Short mmCIF file of C-alpha atoms in Angstrom, two decimals:
data_model
loop_
_atom_site.label_atom_id
_atom_site.label_comp_id
_atom_site.label_asym_id
_atom_site.label_seq_id
_atom_site.Cartn_x
_atom_site.Cartn_y
_atom_site.Cartn_z
CA MET A 1 6.28 22.66 12.41
CA SER A 2 6.82 19.07 11.83
CA ALA A 3 7.52 16.75 14.43
CA ILE A 4 11.01 16.11 13.23
CA GLU A 5 13.37 18.56 11.94
CA HIS A 6 16.89 17.47 10.82
CA VAL A 7 19.76 19.90 11.30
CA SER A 8 21.93 20.88 8.50
CA ASP A 9 23.95 23.65 10.57
CA GLN A 10 27.18 21.64 11.87
CA ASP A 11 27.85 23.85 14.46
CA VAL A 12 24.69 22.97 16.47
CA MET A 13 25.35 21.25 19.61
CA CYS A 14 23.01 18.63 21.41
CA GLN A 15 21.21 20.19 24.19
CA ARG A 16 21.29 17.04 26.05
CA CYS A 17 24.78 15.57 26.36
CA LYS A 18 26.36 19.37 25.30
CA GLU A 19 29.04 17.02 23.46
CA ALA A 20 28.13 15.90 20.34
CA LYS A 21 26.48 17.72 16.96
CA ALA A 22 22.94 17.69 16.82
CA ILE A 23 21.25 15.87 13.65
CA LEU A 24 17.61 16.71 14.56
CA LYS A 25 15.19 18.78 16.38
CA ALA A 26 12.67 17.12 18.45
CA ARG A 27 10.01 18.47 20.95
CA SER A 28 11.96 21.92 20.79
CA GLU A 29 15.30 20.44 21.57
CA PHE A 30 18.28 19.56 19.46
CA HIS A 31 19.53 16.00 19.91
CA CYS A 32 22.29 13.99 18.88
CA LYS A 33 21.92 10.24 17.54
CA GLN A 34 22.54 8.61 20.91
CA CYS A 35 20.40 11.26 22.80
CA TYR A 36 17.66 10.89 20.47
CA LEU A 37 17.58 7.16 20.75
CA ARG A 38 17.58 7.11 24.95
CA LEU A 39 14.84 9.80 24.54
CA VAL A 40 12.60 7.05 22.83
CA ARG A 41 13.87 4.36 25.08
CA GLY A 42 13.13 6.38 28.03
CA LYS A 43 9.22 6.50 27.06
CA GLN A 44 8.96 3.03 27.11
CA ARG A 45 10.53 2.66 30.24
CA LYS A 46 8.06 5.17 31.86
CA GLN A 47 5.24 2.95 30.45
CA MET A 48 6.59 -0.15 31.67
CA SER A 49 7.96 0.98 35.23
CA ALA A 50 6.19 -1.66 37.33
CA GLU A 51 8.31 -3.70 39.45
CA LYS A 52 7.67 -6.98 37.76
CA TYR A 53 9.81 -5.77 34.72
CA LYS A 54 12.69 -4.43 36.91
CA ILE A 55 15.64 -6.79 38.23
CA ASN A 56 14.34 -9.10 40.77
CA TYR A 57 17.50 -11.37 41.87
CA ARG A 58 15.61 -14.01 43.69
CA LYS A 59 13.24 -14.35 40.55
CA SER A 60 16.03 -13.97 38.02
CA SER A 61 17.95 -16.68 39.76
CA SER A 62 14.82 -19.02 40.26
CA GLY A 63 13.77 -18.41 36.69
CA GLU A 64 10.47 -16.98 37.87
CA LEU A 65 10.37 -13.69 35.29
CA GLU A 66 7.44 -12.14 33.86
CA LYS A 67 7.01 -13.08 30.57
CA VAL A 68 6.28 -10.50 28.02
CA LEU A 69 4.70 -10.88 24.77
CA VAL A 70 5.47 -8.55 22.19
CA ALA A 71 3.21 -8.38 19.07
CA VAL A 72 5.27 -7.92 16.08
CA SER A 73 3.54 -7.67 12.51
CA GLY A 74 6.52 -6.35 10.78
CA GLY A 75 5.65 -2.59 10.80
CA VAL A 76 7.70 0.06 11.81
CA SER A 77 6.39 0.36 15.18
CA SER A 78 6.35 -2.98 16.01
CA LEU A 79 9.98 -3.39 15.24
CA VAL A 80 10.81 -0.16 17.08
CA LEU A 81 9.44 -1.74 20.19
CA LEU A 82 11.14 -5.09 19.96
CA ASP A 83 14.26 -2.90 19.26
CA VAL A 84 13.79 -1.08 22.74
CA LEU A 85 12.90 -3.92 24.89
CA GLY A 86 15.78 -5.91 23.26
CA ASN A 87 18.11 -3.25 24.19
CA LEU A 88 16.78 -2.72 27.39
CA LEU A 89 17.28 -6.33 28.60
CA LEU A 90 20.55 -6.26 26.87
CA GLU A 91 21.68 -3.13 29.23
CA GLN A 92 20.14 -4.97 32.18
CA LYS A 93 22.33 -8.14 31.44
CA GLN A 94 25.42 -6.37 31.03
CA THR A 95 25.20 -4.15 34.13
CA HIS A 96 23.63 -6.62 36.57
CA ARG A 97 26.04 -9.63 36.08
CA GLY A 98 24.04 -11.46 33.27
CA LEU A 99 20.59 -10.87 35.01
CA GLN A 100 17.32 -9.49 33.43
CA GLY A 101 14.26 -8.18 34.61
CA PHE A 102 11.55 -10.03 32.15
CA GLU A 103 11.68 -12.26 29.26
CA ILE A 104 10.45 -11.82 25.84
CA VAL A 105 8.40 -13.82 23.80
CA VAL A 106 7.49 -12.59 20.29
CA VAL A 107 4.36 -13.38 18.46
CA ASN A 108 3.85 -12.69 14.73
CA LEU A 109 0.10 -13.31 13.19
CA ASP A 110 0.87 -14.62 9.85
CA GLU A 111 -0.74 -12.19 7.64
CA ARG A 112 1.55 -12.48 4.59
CA GLU A 113 -1.21 -14.13 2.34
CA LEU A 114 -4.13 -12.00 3.67
CA ASN A 115 -2.06 -8.48 3.04
CA SER A 116 0.49 -10.00 0.29
CA LEU A 117 3.21 -8.54 2.36
CA ASN A 118 6.47 -8.23 0.33
CA ALA A 119 8.45 -10.49 2.88
CA ASP A 120 8.03 -13.10 5.69
CA VAL A 121 8.06 -11.36 8.84
CA SER A 122 10.26 -14.52 10.40
CA SER A 123 13.01 -13.67 8.13
CA SER A 124 13.18 -10.13 9.36
CA LEU A 125 13.27 -11.31 12.90
CA GLU A 126 15.96 -13.89 12.20
CA MET A 127 18.31 -11.09 11.28
CA ILE A 128 16.95 -8.78 14.01
CA LEU A 129 17.32 -11.11 17.11
CA PRO A 130 21.14 -11.74 17.01
CA ARG A 131 21.50 -7.73 17.49
CA PHE A 132 20.17 -8.33 21.49
CA GLU A 133 22.67 -11.56 21.96
CA PRO A 134 23.26 -12.86 24.83
CA VAL A 135 19.59 -11.95 25.50
CA LYS A 136 17.68 -14.95 24.27
CA ILE A 137 14.19 -14.35 22.46
CA SER A 138 12.19 -16.79 20.94
CA PHE A 139 9.48 -16.22 18.12
CA LYS A 140 6.31 -17.71 17.01
CA THR A 141 4.35 -17.29 13.87
CA ILE A 142 0.41 -17.86 14.43
CA SER A 143 -1.65 -19.05 11.69
CA LEU A 144 -5.10 -16.73 11.22
CA ASP A 145 -6.79 -20.23 10.62
CA SER A 146 -6.61 -20.79 14.17
CA TYR A 147 -9.69 -18.86 14.78
CA VAL A 148 -11.79 -21.25 12.33
CA ASP A 149 -13.32 -23.32 14.73
CA LEU A 150 -15.73 -25.31 12.47
CA SER A 151 -18.36 -26.63 14.90
CA SER A 152 -18.80 -22.97 15.68
CA LEU A 153 -19.40 -21.69 12.20
CA ASN A 154 -22.98 -19.65 12.01
CA GLU A 155 -24.37 -17.92 9.05
CA ILE A 156 -25.37 -15.01 10.34
CA SER A 157 -28.29 -12.31 9.42
CA ILE A 158 -29.97 -9.20 10.12
CA GLU A 159 -33.57 -8.57 10.13
CA ASN A 160 -35.47 -5.48 9.26
CA ASP A 161 -36.10 -4.57 12.85
CA PHE A 162 -32.36 -5.26 13.59
CA SER A 163 -32.95 -8.50 15.15
CA THR A 164 -29.74 -10.92 14.75
CA LEU A 165 -30.03 -14.24 13.99
CA ALA A 166 -27.38 -17.19 13.70
CA ASN A 167 -28.12 -20.54 12.02
CA PRO A 168 -25.39 -23.20 12.48
CA VAL A 169 -23.72 -24.08 9.04
CA ASP A 170 -22.01 -27.71 8.48
CA VAL A 171 -18.73 -26.92 6.55
CA GLN A 172 -16.03 -29.51 6.09
CA SER A 173 -13.29 -27.17 5.32
CA CYS A 174 -12.76 -23.40 5.41
CA THR A 175 -9.87 -20.87 5.80
CA PHE A 176 -9.92 -17.71 7.61
CA ILE A 177 -9.62 -15.94 4.26
CA ASP A 178 -12.49 -17.58 2.87
CA LEU A 179 -14.29 -16.23 5.43
CA LEU A 180 -13.09 -12.71 5.60
CA ASN A 181 -13.90 -12.44 1.80
CA LYS A 182 -17.95 -12.77 2.50
CA CYS A 183 -17.51 -9.31 4.32
CA GLN A 184 -19.37 -6.45 2.80
CA ASN A 185 -16.64 -4.24 2.43
CA LYS A 186 -13.06 -3.37 3.50
CA SER A 187 -13.87 -1.79 6.79
CA SER A 188 -15.81 -4.48 7.82
CA ALA A 189 -13.07 -6.98 7.01
CA GLU A 190 -10.84 -4.82 8.70
CA ASP A 191 -12.95 -4.43 12.02
CA LEU A 192 -13.43 -8.39 12.28
CA LEU A 193 -9.76 -8.89 11.84
CA THR A 194 -8.79 -6.40 14.65
CA ILE A 195 -11.11 -8.46 16.72
CA VAL A 196 -9.85 -11.68 15.69
CA CYS A 197 -6.29 -10.32 16.20
CA GLU A 198 -6.71 -9.24 19.68
CA LYS A 199 -8.15 -12.89 20.63
CA LEU A 200 -5.65 -14.79 19.32
CA LEU A 201 -3.08 -12.77 21.19
CA LEU A 202 -4.46 -13.09 24.41
CA LYS A 203 -5.00 -16.86 23.55
CA ALA A 204 -1.03 -17.13 22.90
CA ALA A 205 -0.23 -15.05 25.83
CA TYR A 206 -2.29 -17.70 28.20
CA GLU A 207 -0.39 -20.56 26.40
CA GLU A 208 2.73 -19.30 26.70
CA GLY A 209 2.43 -17.97 30.49
CA CYS A 210 2.56 -14.37 29.40
CA GLY A 211 1.43 -11.76 32.14
CA THR A 212 1.73 -8.79 29.80
CA ILE A 213 1.19 -8.30 26.13
CA VAL A 214 2.73 -5.13 24.52
CA TYR A 215 1.52 -3.47 21.25
CA GLY A 216 3.75 -1.12 19.22
CA HIS A 217 0.80 1.55 18.95
CA THR A 218 1.94 4.99 18.70
CA MET A 219 0.30 8.38 19.68
CA THR A 220 -0.58 8.71 16.45
CA ARG A 221 -2.22 5.34 15.93
CA THR A 222 -4.02 5.67 19.50
CA ALA A 223 -5.45 9.13 18.06
CA ASN A 224 -6.45 7.06 14.85
CA GLU A 225 -8.29 4.14 17.06
CA VAL A 226 -10.17 6.83 18.90
CA ILE A 227 -11.90 8.38 15.52
CA ALA A 228 -11.91 4.99 13.91
CA LEU A 229 -13.91 3.36 16.91
CA THR A 230 -16.31 6.23 17.07
CA VAL A 231 -17.19 5.99 13.41
CA LYS A 232 -17.56 2.19 13.42
CA GLY A 233 -20.13 2.71 16.12
CA ARG A 234 -17.57 1.23 19.11
CA GLY A 235 -17.50 4.52 21.28
CA SER A 236 -17.98 2.42 24.32
CA SER A 237 -15.21 0.56 24.13
CA ILE A 238 -12.90 3.43 23.17
CA HIS A 239 -11.68 3.88 27.20
CA LYS A 240 -10.41 0.44 26.92
CA SER A 241 -9.00 -0.02 23.54
CA ILE A 242 -6.67 2.97 23.96
CA SER A 243 -5.36 2.52 27.69
CA ASN A 244 -3.16 0.42 29.44
CA ARG A 245 -5.36 -2.17 30.96
CA THR A 246 -5.73 -5.64 32.25
CA GLU A 247 -7.56 -8.17 30.61
CA MET A 248 -8.98 -11.12 32.05
CA PHE A 249 -8.65 -14.60 29.94
CA LYS A 250 -10.23 -17.64 31.45
CA ASP A 251 -8.47 -17.99 34.61
CA LYS A 252 -5.59 -15.56 34.39
CA GLU A 253 -5.10 -11.63 34.20
CA ILE A 254 -3.17 -10.25 31.33
CA ASP A 255 -1.72 -6.57 31.57
CA ILE A 256 -2.03 -4.90 28.15
CA ILE A 257 0.67 -2.02 27.78
CA TYR A 258 1.59 0.30 24.98
CA PRO A 259 4.95 1.31 25.59
CA LEU A 260 5.14 3.71 22.51
CA ARG A 261 1.95 5.63 23.29
CA ASP A 262 3.98 8.83 24.03
CA LEU A 263 5.37 9.16 20.60
CA LEU A 264 4.09 10.14 17.30
CA PHE A 265 4.73 8.05 14.39
CA ALA A 266 7.00 10.77 12.80
CA GLU A 267 9.53 10.06 15.82
CA ILE A 268 9.23 6.25 15.89
CA ASP A 269 9.76 6.52 12.25
CA GLU A 270 13.04 8.57 12.67
CA TYR A 271 14.20 6.21 15.41
CA ALA A 272 13.80 3.34 12.89
CA LYS A 273 16.21 5.19 10.41
CA LEU A 274 18.90 5.83 13.00
CA SER A 275 18.88 2.03 14.25
CA ASP A 276 19.31 0.72 10.74
CA LEU A 277 15.37 -0.86 11.23
CA LYS A 278 13.88 0.31 8.08
CA ARG A 279 15.33 -2.56 5.64
CA PHE A 280 13.73 -4.96 8.05
CA VAL A 281 10.15 -3.49 7.62
CA VAL A 282 7.79 -5.72 5.89
CA GLU A 283 4.73 -4.03 4.02
CA SER A 284 2.15 -4.78 1.92
CA GLU A 285 2.34 -5.02 -1.89
CA VAL A 286 -1.53 -4.06 -2.27
CA VAL A 287 -1.55 -0.64 -3.94
CA LYS A 288 -4.02 1.31 -1.89
CA SER A 289 -6.72 3.09 -4.09
CA ARG A 290 -6.64 6.69 -4.35
CA VAL A 291 -10.74 6.85 -4.19
CA SER A 292 -11.75 7.64 -0.63
CA LYS A 293 -14.66 5.05 -0.97
CA ASN A 294 -12.23 2.42 -1.76
CA LEU A 295 -10.31 3.08 1.57
CA THR A 296 -11.06 1.52 4.88
CA ILE A 297 -11.88 3.88 7.81
CA ARG A 298 -8.27 3.19 9.39
CA ASP A 299 -6.80 4.13 6.12
CA LEU A 300 -8.70 7.40 5.97
CA VAL A 301 -8.08 8.39 9.48
CA GLY A 302 -4.49 7.72 8.72
CA ASN A 303 -4.07 9.80 5.73
CA TYR A 304 -5.90 12.52 7.96
CA PHE A 305 -3.17 12.71 10.70
CA SER A 306 -0.48 12.32 8.10
CA ASN A 307 -1.48 15.47 6.33
CA LEU A 308 -1.76 16.92 9.54
CA ASP A 309 1.81 15.81 10.54
CA ALA A 310 3.16 17.24 7.22
CA THR A 311 1.26 20.40 7.61
CA GLY A 312 2.72 21.19 11.01
CA TYR A 313 -0.20 20.36 12.93
CA SER A 314 1.31 17.06 14.65
CA SER A 315 0.08 17.86 17.85
CA THR A 316 -3.63 17.19 17.01
CA ALA A 317 -2.77 13.44 17.69
CA SER A 318 -1.69 14.43 21.16
CA THR A 319 -5.23 16.25 21.74
CA VAL A 320 -7.54 13.44 20.30
CA MET A 321 -5.71 11.08 22.48
CA LYS A 322 -6.29 13.01 25.76
CA ILE A 323 -9.73 13.44 25.04
CA GLY A 324 -9.92 9.67 24.43
CA GLN A 325 -8.44 8.93 27.59
CA LYS A 326 -11.04 11.16 29.64
CA LEU A 327 -13.23 8.66 28.52
CA GLY A 328 -14.90 6.16 30.96
CA SER A 329 -16.87 2.78 30.60
CA PRO A 330 -20.52 3.89 30.27
CA GLU A 331 -22.58 4.07 33.79
CA LEU A 332 -25.00 1.70 33.24
CA LYS A 333 -25.83 -1.83 33.99
CA ILE A 334 -24.28 -4.49 31.90
CA GLN A 335 -26.74 -6.61 30.00
CA THR A 336 -25.37 -9.01 28.36
CA SER A 337 -22.06 -9.20 26.02
CA CYS A 338 -21.44 -9.59 22.18
CA LYS A 339 -21.18 -12.95 20.74
CA LEU A 340 -18.96 -11.64 18.05
CA CYS A 341 -16.26 -9.47 19.65
CA GLY A 342 -17.12 -10.02 23.30
CA VAL A 343 -17.55 -6.39 24.41
CA ASN A 344 -20.16 -5.60 27.32
CA ILE A 345 -23.85 -4.42 25.84
CA TYR A 346 -25.43 -1.68 28.28
CA GLN A 347 -27.89 -0.76 25.91
CA ASP A 348 -30.07 -2.79 23.62
CA PRO A 349 -28.92 -1.75 20.06
CA LYS A 350 -31.94 -2.15 18.44
CA GLY A 351 -33.96 0.43 20.38
CA TRP A 352 -31.52 3.04 19.41
CA LEU A 353 -31.33 2.00 15.84
CA LYS A 354 -35.10 2.14 15.54
CA THR A 355 -35.14 5.53 16.56
CA ILE A 356 -32.46 6.78 14.02
CA THR A 357 -33.28 4.96 11.15
CA VAL A 358 -36.26 3.67 8.76
CA ASN A 359 -35.61 0.47 7.51
CA ASP A 360 -38.76 -1.04 6.11
CA PRO A 361 -40.08 0.02 2.54
CA ALA A 362 -43.19 2.20 1.63
CA PRO A 363 -46.08 -0.09 1.19
CA ILE A 364 -47.06 -1.34 -2.52
CA GLN A 365 -49.90 0.92 -3.36
CA THR A 366 -50.09 0.10 -7.35
CA ASP A 367 -49.82 -2.78 -9.47
CA GLU A 368 -46.79 -1.28 -11.06
CA GLU A 369 -45.15 -1.04 -8.00
CA LYS A 370 -45.94 -4.77 -7.04
CA GLU A 371 -44.83 -5.79 -10.53
CA TYR A 372 -41.45 -4.30 -9.79
CA LEU A 373 -41.02 -5.62 -6.27
CA GLU A 374 -41.81 -9.17 -7.88
CA MET A 375 -39.25 -8.77 -10.22
CA TYR A 376 -36.57 -7.60 -7.67
CA LEU A 377 -37.39 -10.38 -5.55
CA SER A 378 -37.22 -12.88 -8.25
CA ALA A 379 -33.80 -11.51 -9.42
CA THR A 380 -32.63 -11.86 -5.70
CA HIS A 381 -34.11 -15.30 -5.12
CA GLN A 382 -36.26 -14.04 -2.31
CA SER A 383 -39.74 -14.67 -1.53
CA PRO A 384 -42.04 -11.68 -0.10
CA ASN A 385 -42.91 -14.16 2.72
CA GLN A 386 -39.60 -15.70 3.31
CA ALA A 387 -38.90 -16.54 6.82
CA ILE A 388 -35.43 -16.12 8.52
CA ASN A 389 -34.23 -18.98 10.25
CA GLY A 390 -31.85 -19.14 13.09
CA ASP A 391 -31.78 -18.40 16.81
CA LYS A 392 -31.29 -14.90 17.88
CA ILE A 393 -27.87 -13.75 19.14
CA ASP A 394 -26.96 -10.71 21.02
CA LEU A 395 -24.59 -8.30 18.86
CA CYS A 396 -23.24 -5.15 20.04
CA TYR A 397 -24.12 -1.95 18.01
CA GLY A 398 -20.52 -1.70 16.72
CA CYS A 399 -20.84 -5.34 15.10
CA ILE A 400 -24.38 -4.71 13.66
CA THR A 401 -22.90 -1.59 12.00
CA THR A 402 -20.11 -3.99 10.34
CA LEU A 403 -22.39 -6.30 9.47
CA ASN A 404 -24.60 -3.76 7.88
CA GLY A 405 -26.33 -4.97 4.66
CA ILE A 406 -26.24 -8.66 5.41
CA ARG A 407 -29.38 -10.67 4.81
CA ALA A 408 -30.53 -14.33 4.99
CA ASN A 409 -29.23 -16.82 2.25
CA GLU A 410 -26.16 -14.10 1.50
CA GLY A 411 -23.47 -16.76 2.87
CA PHE A 412 -21.87 -14.56 5.41
CA VAL A 413 -20.59 -17.40 7.87
CA TRP A 414 -18.35 -16.52 10.81
CA PRO A 415 -17.59 -18.34 14.35
CA ILE A 416 -19.77 -17.65 17.33
CA GLU A 417 -17.64 -17.82 20.29
CA PRO A 418 -15.15 -20.32 18.97
CA ASP A 419 -12.80 -22.69 20.99
CA LEU A 420 -9.16 -21.48 19.89
CA ASN A 421 -6.43 -24.18 18.95
CA LEU A 422 -3.47 -22.34 18.12
CA SER A 423 -1.68 -23.60 14.95
CA TYR A 424 1.86 -22.37 14.75
CA SER A 425 3.17 -22.07 11.01
CA ARG A 426 6.56 -20.82 12.42
CA GLU A 427 8.38 -21.51 15.79
CA SER A 428 11.91 -20.71 16.57
CA THR A 429 13.87 -21.10 19.61
CA GLU A 430 17.37 -20.71 20.94
CA VAL A 431 17.56 -24.74 20.54
CA GLU A 432 16.30 -24.57 17.48
CA LYS A 433 18.61 -21.62 16.01
CA GLN A 434 21.91 -23.47 17.83
CA GLN A 435 20.81 -26.80 15.51
CA VAL A 436 21.08 -24.57 12.49
CA LEU A 437 24.23 -22.95 13.43
CA ASP A 438 25.79 -26.49 14.16
CA GLU A 439 24.97 -27.73 10.51
CA PHE A 440 27.28 -25.10 9.25
CA VAL A 441 30.32 -25.78 11.74
CA LEU A 442 33.25 -27.44 10.07
CA THR A 443 34.83 -30.46 12.02
CA ASP A 444 38.37 -31.11 11.51
CA THR A 445 38.12 -33.70 9.39
CA GLU A 446 35.87 -31.31 6.64
CA GLU A 447 37.33 -28.93 4.41
#
């Protein structure tokens, strides 16, 4: 049975309000449009039930409201999350004499050039935000080039014994896309992009004074992350990557919350249709390959869950997510942290890799084998006694897996613990919007 079933029988009544005609069946109940919208909005309120998100007359009057950063990619889930939060603040203003429980700062990471998006997310936001007036919501678009700190760029290589080396490079100019194009495959690029996005959003929250970051991840997306992180060798970080948690950035604690985690993607997609949000969705124009080996790990797992939903096994996502939630942090003592992604390292990954792999070639025994080796090294511009330069750095098992196959002199360059300096490619506030509107206001002397 699919997660959402549309009702064609006009005589079926909503089981919640018992007044309007039901239009769909979800979670074994018939719902009318308004009751279904309230069902989805109620899931968000359950996840954000802390006092700091509720009406506080003292804080509201003194301007000390909690600031919530909403990560918006332009996809269905993030737009639904923005709509749910906007309607909550609108309801608070209407029932509490113009007061609201928290403020929203919408942040979009500019992926238009990277993913060949069919529209500008800023344009979609400009059309959506007026829905929530008089609630004031500002949005900012951050360039991914903000992650490129030229002074932190290093050429990274991995030796045969899985030691990781970093050699500083002198680069006068470089874009984030230039760096990402050096990745071995699409899954590696996707993994590094995820790390970059999380760090940039934490930095943005810190600069904007936000105590909370909310993501639009659904139950389906969370289950996808559990499997994808396992495949990518990041099992030790599953417990923190899928659960509501608190991150420390510099001297500030920032809560990370997934308000839609109790809802399947099919349920979110239905909400978007009923709320007329589908026309604002921004999608990539890159046609995904039908060949599995050309897809990223997340794409493969996403297709898996889509097929489960289509065949009536959508509850599998819930099972996977619940299993992932039972995981905790390793009980071992923290040795160090990864210089690439920042996760804690509990056990030296080199020792583990040496026990499960054979990375050294068989010894050369014949002249013919020696001749072939020399031909190979000549073709790859290597020397059999070539030493790899650089300082040893600590990388976690997941990052070593991501950089699998990288060797010296192949040109893979990446920032090591960069000093982030956010670059805003687009910034809109209520003041800016009013200035634009004033330009179109005709005076008594104009026709």
